[in-house]
C-alpha cells in the first residue's frame, strides 16, 4: 500500500531503457503480423488484371456490359479503374481492371479464370505482370535434370496370389498396431504387421496400389511386396485425405496451416513426383471430400458459397456455376449432375452437363422442392434424384425418386412416389435394381424395385418389420445385407435379390461397420473400439450369411478391404470364362476340400516336405543296399538272403508245443 501511495503521489516513473541496454529483437520478430500487411512499394501494375473473351459490343450495349463485368469482378475486391479498348466502334474483346490491392487481383485470377458468361464467351483472366514474366522466358531450352529411378518392385503383387486371396488392413490395440492380412476361409494369414505404423487411421488408394498412413507432419504412401515407403507429403496436422480415381493425385486437409496469402488448408499433390500442384482455402471441412473427381480423374469440382467450381487437371479452372446446392459426378462418364433451388417464380432444376463441352444434355424442372439428393448407379447407367417436396395445400413432406435413364435417347425420366419417410437408398452396383428402406421404427420396410427396359419401374418385393437402418450391396450385385447398426444392436439379414429370398437372419451385437470384399464372396461385420469400448472384434461371413470366423482383437478399431483395379479382360472374355466355368470346377472343388480340411496349409506343406525327404532317403538307401549285395553274398557263403523264399529247400520244419493254462468250470448236478 505504501508503494501504491508513493506511486500515486510521487513523480511519474520512467519507462526508458537503461543506458547499457542492447535491443536485439528485430522488427520482423516483434511485428511480423503487422509488417505482413504493410503496403509494398510498387508501380501499380500488380493490381491490374487482363480479361479476355469479353463480348465485343457497340456503344449502345457498352453500359450494360460494364454493369455485368463490375458485378462479377467486384466480388473479389474494390475496382478502382476500368479500361475497355475499342476499335471500329466496338470493344476489342479484352479489358483491363485495376483493384485497390494486389491480393484482390490474385483472388480474381484464381476464381474468375474459366468463368462461363454464356455459351459463346468464357473468360480467361491473367495478371498484367504475367505478361512481363512470359516475355522474359529464355528462348534456349534447357534439358531437365535426370532423376534416379527408384524400383519399388511389383506394386500389384497381391493380385498374383495363386489362391486369389484378397487382402485387408486392420488397426487394433487402440491404434498402436496396424496389420495387413490375406483373407482365408479358415483363418487370416499375416502379410505385414507393424507397431505405430500410423497415428490415426489408414486409407487404401482406389485401385489398391498404395496404403496411406497419417502422421503429425504429413502423409506417407506404402506399397510393393514388403510395403516400402514410396512417397511422402509434408502437410503439418493433416487430418483427412482423398485420392483421385486414377491414383495420379492425392488431396490432403489440415486445419493448422491456412493463411490468407498462401492457401494451405487443402493441398493437391502429384503422387508420382510428390510435388504440390495447388493449395486452396477451406471454409468448411464438415462435408469431406470437398473435391469430387470425375471417373477418369481429368476433372474435379468443389462447392464454395453456393458456387460450383469445376477444374481440369492439372489444376486449371474450367468453369463456375452459381446458386448450386449439391452436385455429383457420373461414375462412368464425364457428366456432372447438379441442382439449383427455386428462386421466386423460377422452379428448382436438376441439370446434367457434359464436360469439357459444357453441353447440357438434360434439364429437369422441379416444384415445391425442400431438398434433393443425387444417387448414381455404379456404372453410370442410371441417376436417381431423391426429391423432398411440400405440395401446396398439404402438410408434411412427400418424397419422389426421379430416375434418369442415362443410356437412352434424350434421357427419359421415370418417377416413383414414396409416402413414407426414407431411411436409406442404394443402387445395385452392376444391375438395374435399387433398394429402399422406408417407414419408422418399429415398422421399417424394405422395398426392391426393378428398372425395366419398357419404360416402367416395377416393385418386385417388400419385406415389412425389418430391423435395419443401412443397405450394403455386394460389389458384384444380386446379394445384399440389411444391417441394423449401432442402436439396432447389429441385426443382419442376407438377401438374394434374384428371387428376393432371405438366405439368413443373424446378429452381430453392437456392430458398427459392414464391409464387402471386392469380389463379393465375403462380408465382414465389426465392432470398432472408436464407437464401442467392449466386444471389439470382426466377423467374417460368406455372401449367403454363413459365419466363418470370429476374430477378436484387443481394442480393434478399423478394417478396410484392399481394392482391386478393374479387370484387364474384355466383356467377351469374361463371358467366355463364365460359360466354360464347369471345366475348372474340379480344380476349384479339390482346392476347396483341401482348404476345408482340419489340417492347416502350413501342416500340409510340412507333411509334403517330410514325405519328399523320406522318398529321397529311401531311394538313397535302396541304391546303397544294391551296391552292398556282392559283399553280403560273400559273407554268407554264397547264400542269397535278400529274398525270404530264396533257399526254401534248406528249410526244416519243427513243431513246438507247450502248456499255457488250465481252468476247471463246475456245471452242477447234471442228473
XYZ file of C-alpha atoms in Angstrom:
671
model
C 0.000 0.000 0.000
C 2.852 2.365 0.771
C 4.325 1.697 -2.652
C 0.996 2.417 -4.307
C 0.569 5.710 -2.414
C 4.112 6.662 -3.240
C 3.469 5.958 -6.927
C 0.246 7.984 -6.948
C 1.658 10.977 -5.052
C 5.193 10.981 -6.399
C 6.645 11.667 -9.838
C 5.668 9.597 -12.889
C 8.048 6.577 -13.204
C 10.475 6.400 -16.126
C 9.860 3.716 -18.777
C 13.105 4.385 -20.626
C 15.627 1.569 -21.187
C 18.804 1.657 -19.095
C 21.935 3.110 -20.721
C 23.648 -0.282 -21.144
C 20.519 -1.990 -22.668
C 21.042 -3.635 -26.077
C 17.906 -4.078 -28.228
C 18.428 -7.431 -30.018
C 14.787 -8.041 -31.105
C 14.177 -7.251 -34.769
C 11.015 -5.611 -36.090
C 10.328 -8.784 -38.086
C 10.147 -10.881 -34.893
C 8.188 -8.324 -32.914
C 5.675 -7.169 -35.545
C 5.580 -9.971 -38.097
C 1.774 -9.956 -38.475
C 1.668 -6.159 -38.785
C 4.553 -5.943 -41.257
C 2.872 -8.545 -43.458
C 0.061 -6.029 -44.058
C 2.461 -3.117 -44.661
C 1.950 -1.514 -48.084
C 4.659 -2.593 -50.517
C 6.352 -0.192 -52.852
C 5.100 -0.926 -56.370
C 4.384 0.772 -59.684
C 0.672 -0.118 -59.569
C 0.518 -2.804 -62.232
C 0.467 -5.573 -59.589
C -3.210 -4.750 -59.074
C -4.164 -4.914 -62.767
C -5.760 -7.926 -64.439
C -6.479 -8.632 -68.108
C -9.790 -10.300 -69.001
C -10.017 -11.992 -72.431
C -13.031 -13.381 -74.337
C -15.248 -10.449 -73.339
C -18.196 -9.824 -75.754
C -17.496 -7.254 -78.478
C -20.275 -4.641 -78.271
C -21.093 -1.209 -79.619
C -21.794 1.987 -77.661
C -25.484 1.119 -77.197
C -24.653 -2.057 -75.194
C -21.401 -0.924 -73.569
C -23.016 0.347 -70.363
C -24.870 -2.926 -69.835
C -21.650 -4.903 -70.390
C -19.811 -2.753 -67.844
C -22.516 -3.397 -65.251
C -22.286 -7.153 -65.788
C -18.469 -7.130 -65.604
C -18.485 -4.971 -62.490
C -20.988 -7.252 -60.769
C -18.859 -10.337 -61.461
C -15.428 -8.934 -60.572
C -16.335 -6.629 -57.671
C -16.852 -9.752 -55.520
C -13.065 -10.099 -55.254
C -12.294 -6.544 -54.125
C -12.749 -2.848 -54.820
C -12.243 -1.927 -58.501
C -10.568 1.474 -58.848
C -10.192 1.683 -62.620
C -11.621 0.064 -65.771
C -10.441 0.304 -69.375
C -12.319 -1.102 -72.413
C -10.181 -0.783 -75.586
C -12.240 -0.007 -78.696
C -11.743 -0.272 -82.468
C -14.157 0.460 -85.328
C -16.901 1.454 -82.903
C -16.766 -1.796 -80.884
C -14.880 -3.126 -77.892
C -11.894 -5.330 -78.778
C -12.907 -8.353 -76.693
C -10.481 -7.803 -73.825
C -10.454 -5.341 -70.897
C -8.200 -4.093 -68.087
C -9.377 -3.891 -64.457
C -7.397 -2.330 -61.615
C -8.057 -3.310 -57.985
C -7.255 -1.426 -54.800
C -4.774 -4.116 -53.714
C -2.673 -6.789 -55.476
C -4.227 -9.523 -53.308
C -7.632 -8.691 -54.811
C -6.210 -9.111 -58.305
C -4.735 -12.523 -57.408
C -8.092 -13.618 -55.973
C -9.876 -12.526 -59.163
C -7.486 -14.573 -61.328
C -7.949 -17.696 -59.184
C -11.739 -17.560 -59.120
C -12.793 -15.875 -62.366
C -10.463 -17.619 -64.813
C -12.683 -20.008 -66.784
C -15.920 -18.220 -65.784
C -18.640 -19.000 -68.331
C -20.557 -15.812 -69.163
C -22.679 -17.504 -71.848
C -22.350 -20.258 -74.444
C -20.003 -18.188 -76.634
C -17.909 -16.416 -74.005
C -15.727 -17.982 -71.304
C -13.384 -15.563 -69.529
C -9.631 -16.092 -69.427
C -8.141 -13.931 -66.644
C -4.432 -13.170 -66.102
C -2.360 -10.743 -64.049
C -0.899 -7.925 -66.093
C 2.508 -8.664 -64.560
C 2.386 -12.171 -66.033
C 2.998 -10.726 -69.484
C 6.424 -9.427 -68.407
C 7.207 -12.808 -66.904
C 6.326 -14.647 -70.103
C 8.261 -12.161 -72.262
C 11.468 -12.733 -70.297
C 11.468 -16.515 -70.739
C 14.664 -17.632 -72.434
C 14.419 -18.969 -75.988
C 17.104 -21.549 -75.222
C 15.762 -24.847 -73.982
C 17.494 -26.448 -71.044
C 17.141 -30.176 -70.602
C 15.711 -31.098 -67.181
C 17.983 -32.882 -64.768
C 17.573 -36.644 -64.851
C 16.182 -38.100 -61.665
C 17.421 -41.505 -60.443
C 14.959 -44.328 -60.996
C 13.595 -45.943 -57.854
C 12.459 -49.527 -58.190
C 9.699 -50.281 -55.693
C 9.084 -53.755 -57.095
C 5.749 -55.061 -58.285
C 3.121 -52.714 -56.830
C 0.352 -55.185 -57.706
C 1.973 -58.367 -56.458
C -1.042 -59.313 -54.301
C -3.074 -59.901 -57.477
C -0.760 -62.814 -58.342
C -1.811 -64.882 -55.307
C -2.402 -68.424 -56.699
C -5.436 -68.816 -54.406
C -6.842 -65.384 -55.377
C -7.000 -64.259 -51.750
C -7.879 -60.635 -51.098
C -6.081 -58.537 -48.509
C -7.360 -56.213 -45.810
C -5.841 -53.831 -43.274
C -6.786 -53.734 -39.606
C -5.916 -51.331 -36.799
C -6.029 -52.672 -33.237
C -4.685 -52.047 -29.729
C -6.308 -48.593 -29.908
C -4.237 -47.643 -32.938
C -0.887 -48.875 -31.627
C -0.643 -51.732 -34.157
C -1.543 -51.994 -37.828
C -1.572 -55.220 -39.826
C -2.134 -56.385 -43.394
C -3.753 -59.832 -43.731
C -4.721 -62.179 -46.549
C -8.266 -63.422 -46.243
C -8.629 -67.188 -45.899
C -11.766 -69.176 -45.164
C -10.134 -70.812 -42.117
C -8.034 -68.050 -40.541
C -6.339 -64.775 -41.564
C -2.776 -65.009 -42.888
C -0.383 -62.270 -41.737
C 1.293 -60.376 -44.597
C 2.778 -57.442 -42.650
C 2.360 -56.135 -39.112
C 3.962 -53.061 -37.538
C 3.747 -51.050 -34.349
C 2.777 -47.353 -34.575
C 2.603 -47.536 -38.369
C 0.025 -44.708 -38.353
C -1.021 -42.125 -35.784
C -4.761 -42.074 -36.570
C -6.068 -44.350 -39.317
C -5.122 -45.734 -42.751
C -6.603 -45.435 -46.222
C -6.201 -47.528 -49.409
C -5.949 -45.846 -52.801
C -8.891 -46.551 -55.180
C -7.065 -49.313 -57.097
C -5.295 -50.750 -54.052
C -1.795 -49.723 -55.175
C -0.947 -47.581 -52.131
C -1.588 -47.651 -48.396
C -1.709 -44.149 -46.875
C -0.727 -43.618 -43.225
C -1.284 -40.442 -41.188
C 1.366 -38.622 -39.178
C 1.585 -35.239 -37.457
C 3.947 -33.951 -40.143
C 2.104 -35.354 -43.151
C 1.097 -38.403 -45.193
C 3.191 -41.412 -46.213
C 2.378 -43.857 -49.039
C 3.460 -47.513 -48.839
C 3.375 -50.301 -51.396
C 5.111 -53.245 -53.012
C 5.600 -56.743 -51.654
C 7.258 -55.573 -48.397
C 5.264 -52.336 -48.089
C 8.206 -49.977 -48.557
C 7.704 -46.215 -48.311
C 7.051 -44.912 -51.825
C 6.170 -41.251 -51.285
C 5.545 -38.720 -48.526
C 3.751 -35.370 -48.441
C 4.603 -32.767 -45.819
C 1.364 -31.219 -44.503
C 1.504 -30.335 -40.805
C -1.516 -31.503 -38.800
C -3.121 -33.396 -41.694
C -6.470 -34.940 -40.773
C -8.207 -36.003 -43.998
C -7.146 -37.477 -47.330
C -8.700 -38.340 -50.682
C -7.351 -39.873 -53.910
C -8.302 -39.191 -57.497
C -9.845 -42.310 -59.139
C -6.789 -42.703 -61.392
C -4.423 -42.540 -58.343
C -2.483 -39.709 -60.005
C -3.388 -37.097 -57.381
C -3.941 -37.056 -53.627
C -5.785 -34.330 -51.684
C -4.909 -33.553 -48.049
C -6.615 -31.321 -45.487
C -5.152 -29.670 -42.388
C -6.839 -27.006 -40.224
C -3.479 -25.696 -38.932
C -1.683 -24.193 -41.919
C -4.093 -21.875 -43.760
C -3.012 -18.274 -44.395
C -4.682 -15.520 -46.347
C -1.900 -15.062 -48.903
C -0.780 -18.697 -49.182
C -3.683 -21.168 -49.008
C -2.529 -24.358 -47.289
C -5.680 -25.860 -45.771
C -6.282 -28.108 -48.786
C -3.395 -29.218 -50.998
C -3.470 -31.276 -54.184
C -0.296 -33.347 -54.664
C 1.148 -35.291 -57.578
C 1.510 -38.882 -56.332
C 4.373 -39.827 -58.663
C 6.590 -36.765 -58.103
C 5.446 -35.736 -54.614
C 5.116 -32.122 -55.786
C 2.427 -29.728 -54.612
C 0.120 -28.828 -57.512
C -2.059 -26.197 -55.817
C -3.384 -25.064 -52.454
C -6.899 -23.946 -51.558
C -8.640 -22.225 -48.679
C -11.259 -24.203 -46.766
C -14.415 -22.581 -45.447
C -15.941 -25.791 -44.098
C -14.475 -29.299 -43.831
C -17.660 -30.897 -42.480
C -18.507 -32.419 -45.883
C -15.483 -34.439 -46.953
C -14.305 -34.965 -49.613
C -14.517 -31.287 -50.531
C -13.262 -32.076 -54.038
C -15.179 -34.650 -56.045
C -13.491 -36.265 -59.046
C -14.737 -37.390 -62.439
C -14.447 -41.134 -63.107
C -11.144 -40.807 -65.018
C -9.571 -38.103 -62.822
C -9.495 -35.495 -65.628
C -11.857 -33.118 -63.802
C -12.696 -32.267 -60.203
C -15.157 -29.858 -58.633
C -15.920 -28.163 -55.324
C -18.622 -26.048 -53.698
C -17.787 -22.550 -52.429
C -20.502 -20.171 -51.177
C -23.282 -21.693 -53.334
C -20.960 -21.684 -56.349
C -19.860 -24.838 -58.149
C -16.272 -24.523 -59.413
C -15.073 -27.121 -61.933
C -11.360 -27.644 -62.595
C -9.499 -29.558 -65.254
C -6.307 -31.410 -64.336
C -3.564 -30.492 -63.966
C -5.390 -27.989 -61.707
C -6.746 -25.474 -64.213
C -10.116 -23.833 -63.683
C -12.682 -24.741 -66.316
C -15.973 -23.110 -65.328
C -18.096 -21.799 -62.471
C -21.839 -22.176 -61.900
C -23.648 -20.080 -59.294
C -26.537 -20.875 -56.927
C -25.755 -24.629 -56.843
C -26.550 -26.530 -53.632
C -25.195 -30.010 -54.424
C -23.537 -31.962 -57.248
C -22.234 -35.422 -58.142
C -20.120 -36.922 -60.958
C -21.214 -39.850 -63.086
C -19.114 -42.960 -62.266
C -18.983 -43.923 -65.953
C -18.742 -40.674 -67.986
C -17.510 -37.096 -67.666
C -21.009 -35.906 -66.808
C -21.759 -33.809 -63.740
C -25.219 -33.587 -62.171
C -26.154 -30.590 -60.008
C -29.301 -28.998 -58.673
C -30.294 -25.354 -58.170
C -33.063 -24.365 -55.689
C -36.161 -22.340 -56.506
C -35.779 -18.580 -56.822
C -39.051 -16.634 -56.643
C -41.010 -17.760 -59.721
C -38.160 -19.797 -61.197
C -38.515 -23.521 -60.374
C -35.744 -25.665 -58.966
C -33.894 -27.666 -61.585
C -31.582 -30.644 -61.952
C -29.020 -30.297 -64.744
C -26.813 -32.914 -66.417
C -23.775 -31.270 -68.013
C -21.179 -32.961 -70.193
C -17.530 -31.916 -69.971
C -15.377 -30.465 -71.412
C -18.022 -29.258 -73.924
C -20.310 -27.978 -71.086
C -23.269 -29.198 -73.105
C -26.424 -29.552 -71.003
C -27.744 -32.955 -72.049
C -30.800 -32.841 -69.746
C -32.564 -30.288 -67.548
C -35.417 -31.295 -65.227
C -37.574 -28.599 -63.579
C -38.928 -29.342 -60.091
C -41.520 -27.500 -57.973
C -42.060 -27.040 -54.218
C -38.672 -28.595 -53.506
C -37.273 -28.801 -49.966
C -34.150 -30.851 -50.677
C -32.511 -33.086 -53.308
C -30.029 -35.967 -53.036
C -28.161 -37.394 -56.046
C -27.513 -41.156 -56.290
C -25.597 -42.600 -59.270
C -25.630 -46.274 -60.213
C -22.066 -47.697 -60.177
C -21.705 -47.861 -63.996
C -23.421 -44.510 -64.596
C -26.386 -46.193 -66.356
C -28.937 -44.527 -64.073
C -29.213 -41.452 -61.854
C -31.724 -41.268 -59.024
C -32.618 -37.824 -57.692
C -34.362 -38.125 -54.325
C -36.660 -35.097 -54.198
C -38.349 -33.997 -50.957
C -41.392 -31.822 -51.667
C -44.092 -29.961 -49.744
C -47.076 -29.965 -52.139
C -49.329 -26.933 -51.930
C -52.378 -27.428 -49.758
C -50.865 -30.357 -47.868
C -48.859 -30.815 -44.691
C -45.705 -32.863 -44.377
C -43.045 -33.900 -46.861
C -43.554 -36.189 -49.852
C -40.570 -37.951 -51.436
C -40.203 -38.722 -55.134
C -37.456 -40.726 -56.823
C -36.718 -39.209 -60.241
C -34.944 -41.959 -62.233
C -32.853 -40.719 -65.205
C -32.125 -43.387 -67.861
C -28.674 -42.194 -68.958
C -28.148 -44.672 -71.848
C -31.383 -43.858 -73.689
C -32.054 -41.052 -76.162
C -32.938 -37.681 -74.633
C -32.510 -39.221 -71.144
C -36.116 -40.057 -70.200
C -37.146 -39.723 -66.546
C -39.403 -42.044 -64.521
C -40.954 -41.105 -61.182
C -41.539 -43.299 -58.113
C -43.542 -41.664 -55.308
C -42.919 -42.666 -51.673
C -45.359 -41.523 -48.982
C -43.267 -42.766 -46.032
C -40.063 -41.237 -44.728
C -36.888 -42.565 -46.376
C -34.153 -44.114 -44.231
C -31.752 -45.369 -46.917
C -31.467 -45.783 -50.706
C -28.930 -47.850 -52.679
C -28.480 -48.959 -56.305
C -27.473 -52.466 -57.287
C -23.830 -51.919 -58.426
C -23.915 -53.898 -61.682
C -27.607 -54.130 -62.395
C -30.879 -52.275 -62.786
C -32.433 -52.736 -59.336
C -32.484 -50.485 -56.294
C -33.458 -50.974 -52.654
C -35.200 -48.504 -50.340
C -35.587 -48.563 -46.555
C -38.682 -46.596 -45.565
C -41.048 -46.105 -42.644
C -40.402 -45.516 -38.974
C -39.290 -47.854 -36.192
C -40.579 -50.404 -35.337
C -42.354 -50.656 -38.729
C -39.398 -50.286 -41.097
C -39.938 -51.771 -44.551
C -37.534 -52.550 -47.379
C -38.716 -52.404 -50.997
C -36.929 -53.699 -54.094
C -37.567 -52.082 -57.487
C -36.616 -53.167 -60.998
C -35.987 -50.571 -63.746
C -37.308 -52.286 -66.880
C -36.398 -51.551 -70.484
C -40.009 -50.826 -71.438
C -40.018 -47.559 -69.514
C -41.596 -48.931 -66.341
C -40.319 -49.333 -62.795
C -41.713 -52.411 -61.086
C -41.945 -53.125 -57.353
C -40.506 -56.652 -57.045
C -40.863 -57.334 -53.331
C -41.402 -55.643 -49.983
C -40.320 -57.043 -46.608
C -42.013 -55.407 -43.613
C -40.931 -55.017 -39.992
C -37.193 -55.084 -40.631
C -34.562 -54.183 -38.040
C -32.346 -52.224 -40.415
C -31.027 -48.725 -40.975
C -28.406 -49.424 -43.696
C -28.197 -51.210 -47.061
C -24.968 -52.852 -48.223
C -24.944 -54.295 -51.761
C -22.357 -56.831 -52.862
C -19.871 -55.165 -55.280
C -20.998 -57.671 -57.937
C -24.704 -57.060 -57.361
C -27.576 -59.533 -56.704
C -26.789 -60.058 -52.991
C -27.098 -57.513 -50.175
C -27.020 -57.180 -46.404
C -29.680 -55.265 -44.487
C -27.994 -54.111 -41.288
C -29.267 -52.503 -38.116
C -26.052 -50.881 -36.949
C -25.244 -49.387 -33.551
C -28.597 -48.517 -31.937
C -30.302 -51.518 -33.604
C -27.877 -53.959 -31.928
C -26.323 -55.351 -35.105
C -29.279 -57.173 -36.695
C -28.293 -58.680 -40.085
C -30.375 -60.006 -42.984
C -28.741 -61.612 -46.042
C -30.906 -61.253 -49.162
C -30.689 -62.738 -52.670
C -32.474 -60.207 -54.915
C -32.665 -62.543 -57.936
C -35.757 -64.103 -56.306
C -35.932 -61.817 -53.227
C -35.381 -64.545 -50.651
C -33.926 -64.168 -47.174
C -30.911 -66.500 -47.151
C -30.166 -65.977 -43.458
C -31.016 -63.766 -40.491
C -28.262 -63.260 -37.917
C -26.882 -60.781 -35.393
C -23.521 -59.277 -34.515
C -24.287 -57.420 -31.308
C -23.461 -53.682 -31.441
C -21.907 -53.980 -34.920
C -20.727 -50.588 -36.157
C -19.492 -51.382 -39.681
C -20.164 -53.696 -42.632
C -17.541 -54.178 -45.374
C -17.841 -56.341 -48.525
C -14.683 -57.766 -50.077
C -14.005 -56.668 -53.709
C -15.176 -59.994 -55.163
C -18.488 -60.135 -53.309
C -17.692 -63.583 -51.842
C -17.157 -62.446 -48.243
C -18.548 -59.750 -45.997
C -17.151 -58.504 -42.671
C -19.105 -57.093 -39.739
C -17.186 -55.395 -36.948
C -17.474 -53.585 -33.625
C -14.980 -50.717 -33.571
C -13.293 -49.508 -30.388
C -13.789 -45.992 -31.748
C -17.566 -46.323 -31.364
C -17.981 -49.027 -28.680
C -15.434 -49.860 -25.969
C -16.307 -53.549 -25.457
C -16.781 -56.673 -27.627
C -14.304 -55.323 -30.193
C -13.922 -57.874 -32.975
C -14.567 -58.545 -36.646
C -16.555 -61.478 -38.003
C -16.184 -62.914 -41.495
C -19.297 -64.239 -43.302
C -19.967 -65.791 -46.688
C -22.252 -63.850 -49.033
C -25.026 -66.306 -48.036
C -24.747 -65.385 -44.358
C -22.761 -68.374 -43.052
C -20.364 -67.330 -40.268
C -16.778 -68.412 -40.980
C -14.633 -66.650 -38.371
C -14.825 -64.658 -35.162
C -11.624 -62.654 -34.877
C -11.246 -60.934 -31.520
C -8.562 -58.225 -31.441
C -7.675 -56.127 -28.411
C -9.282 -52.684 -28.901
C -9.954 -53.354 -32.584
C -10.554 -50.075 -34.466
C -10.815 -50.425 -38.243
C -10.914 -52.951 -41.102
C -10.580 -51.932 -44.769
C -10.502 -54.316 -47.726
C -7.774 -53.669 -50.277
C -9.500 -52.577 -53.524
C -8.840 -54.364 -56.805
C -8.116 -52.493 -60.058
C -10.512 -53.020 -62.992
C -10.051 -56.315 -64.821
C -7.865 -56.284 -67.935
C -10.193 -58.817 -69.566
C -12.794 -57.677 -72.075
C -16.504 -58.343 -71.544
C -16.362 -61.073 -74.214
C -13.508 -62.826 -72.408
C -15.365 -62.637 -69.088
C -18.490 -64.131 -70.691
C -16.403 -66.956 -72.194
C -14.887 -67.765 -68.778
C -18.344 -67.867 -67.187
C -19.568 -70.135 -69.981
C -16.673 -72.606 -69.506
C -16.661 -72.411 -65.712
C -17.546 -76.115 -65.368
C -14.185 -77.024 -66.907
C -12.430 -75.539 -63.914
C -14.905 -76.718 -61.284
C -13.000 -79.918 -60.418
C -9.842 -77.937 -59.697
C -11.771 -75.488 -57.551
C -13.567 -78.272 -55.669
C -10.272 -80.004 -54.927
C -8.805 -76.781 -53.562
C -11.940 -76.177 -51.515
C -11.741 -79.647 -49.961
C -8.107 -79.041 -49.101
C -8.842 -75.670 -47.547
C -11.755 -77.093 -45.542
C -9.713 -79.975 -44.086
C -8.705 -79.783 -40.433
C -5.020 -79.623 -41.244
C -3.833 -76.117 -41.894
C -1.955 -75.208 -45.019
C 1.304 -74.974 -43.076
C 0.835 -78.528 -41.706
C 0.033 -79.888 -45.171
C 3.144 -78.234 -46.598
C 5.242 -79.619 -43.737
C 3.902 -83.134 -44.335
C 4.605 -82.863 -48.044
C 8.169 -81.753 -47.303
C 8.696 -84.658 -44.880
C 7.291 -87.123 -47.431
C 9.631 -85.809 -50.110
C 12.623 -86.070 -47.774
C 11.651 -89.645 -46.880
C 11.335 -90.589 -50.566
C 14.808 -89.254 -51.323
C 16.262 -91.041 -48.272
C 14.606 -94.337 -49.276
C 15.973 -94.102 -52.838
C 19.482 -93.479 -51.497
C 19.174 -96.379 -49.035
C 17.939 -98.775 -51.772
C 20.857 -97.785 -54.013
C 23.358 -98.452 -51.204
C 21.629 -101.784 -50.445
C 22.046 -102.929 -54.051
C 25.699 -101.828 -54.106
C 26.429 -103.948 -50.985
C 24.803 -107.164 -52.362
C 28.068 -108.861 -53.504
C 29.547 -108.258 -50.058
C 26.525 -109.901 -48.397
C 26.798 -112.989 -50.652
C 30.494 -113.309 -49.807
C 29.908 -113.068 -46.069
C 27.077 -115.660 -46.163
C 28.840 -118.301 -48.251
C 27.004 -117.552 -51.447
C 23.567 -117.877 -49.823
C 21.177 -115.151 -51.082
C 19.211 -113.896 -48.103
C 17.793 -110.825 -49.824
C 14.572 -112.691 -50.559
C 12.709 -114.680 -47.884
C 11.997 -117.622 -50.235
C 15.414 -117.713 -51.924
C 16.504 -121.024 -50.160
C 13.317 -122.949 -49.410
C 14.951 -126.344 -49.960
C 17.225 -125.884 -46.935
C 14.356 -125.136 -44.552
C 13.477 -127.614 -41.728
C 10.009 -127.763 -40.169
C 9.851 -128.079 -36.353
C 6.660 -128.207 -34.246
C 6.789 -126.910 -30.642
C 4.028 -127.489 -28.063
C 3.883 -126.022 -24.540
C 1.310 -125.808 -21.711
C -0.331 -122.421 -21.272
C -3.166 -122.623 -18.693
C -5.807 -124.906 -17.142
C -9.221 -123.811 -15.848
C -11.914 -126.065 -14.179
C -15.520 -124.848 -14.559
C -18.255 -126.685 -12.497
C -21.571 -127.324 -14.308
C -23.567 -128.532 -11.304
C -25.563 -131.768 -10.932
C -26.423 -132.942 -14.442
C -28.876 -135.556 -13.106
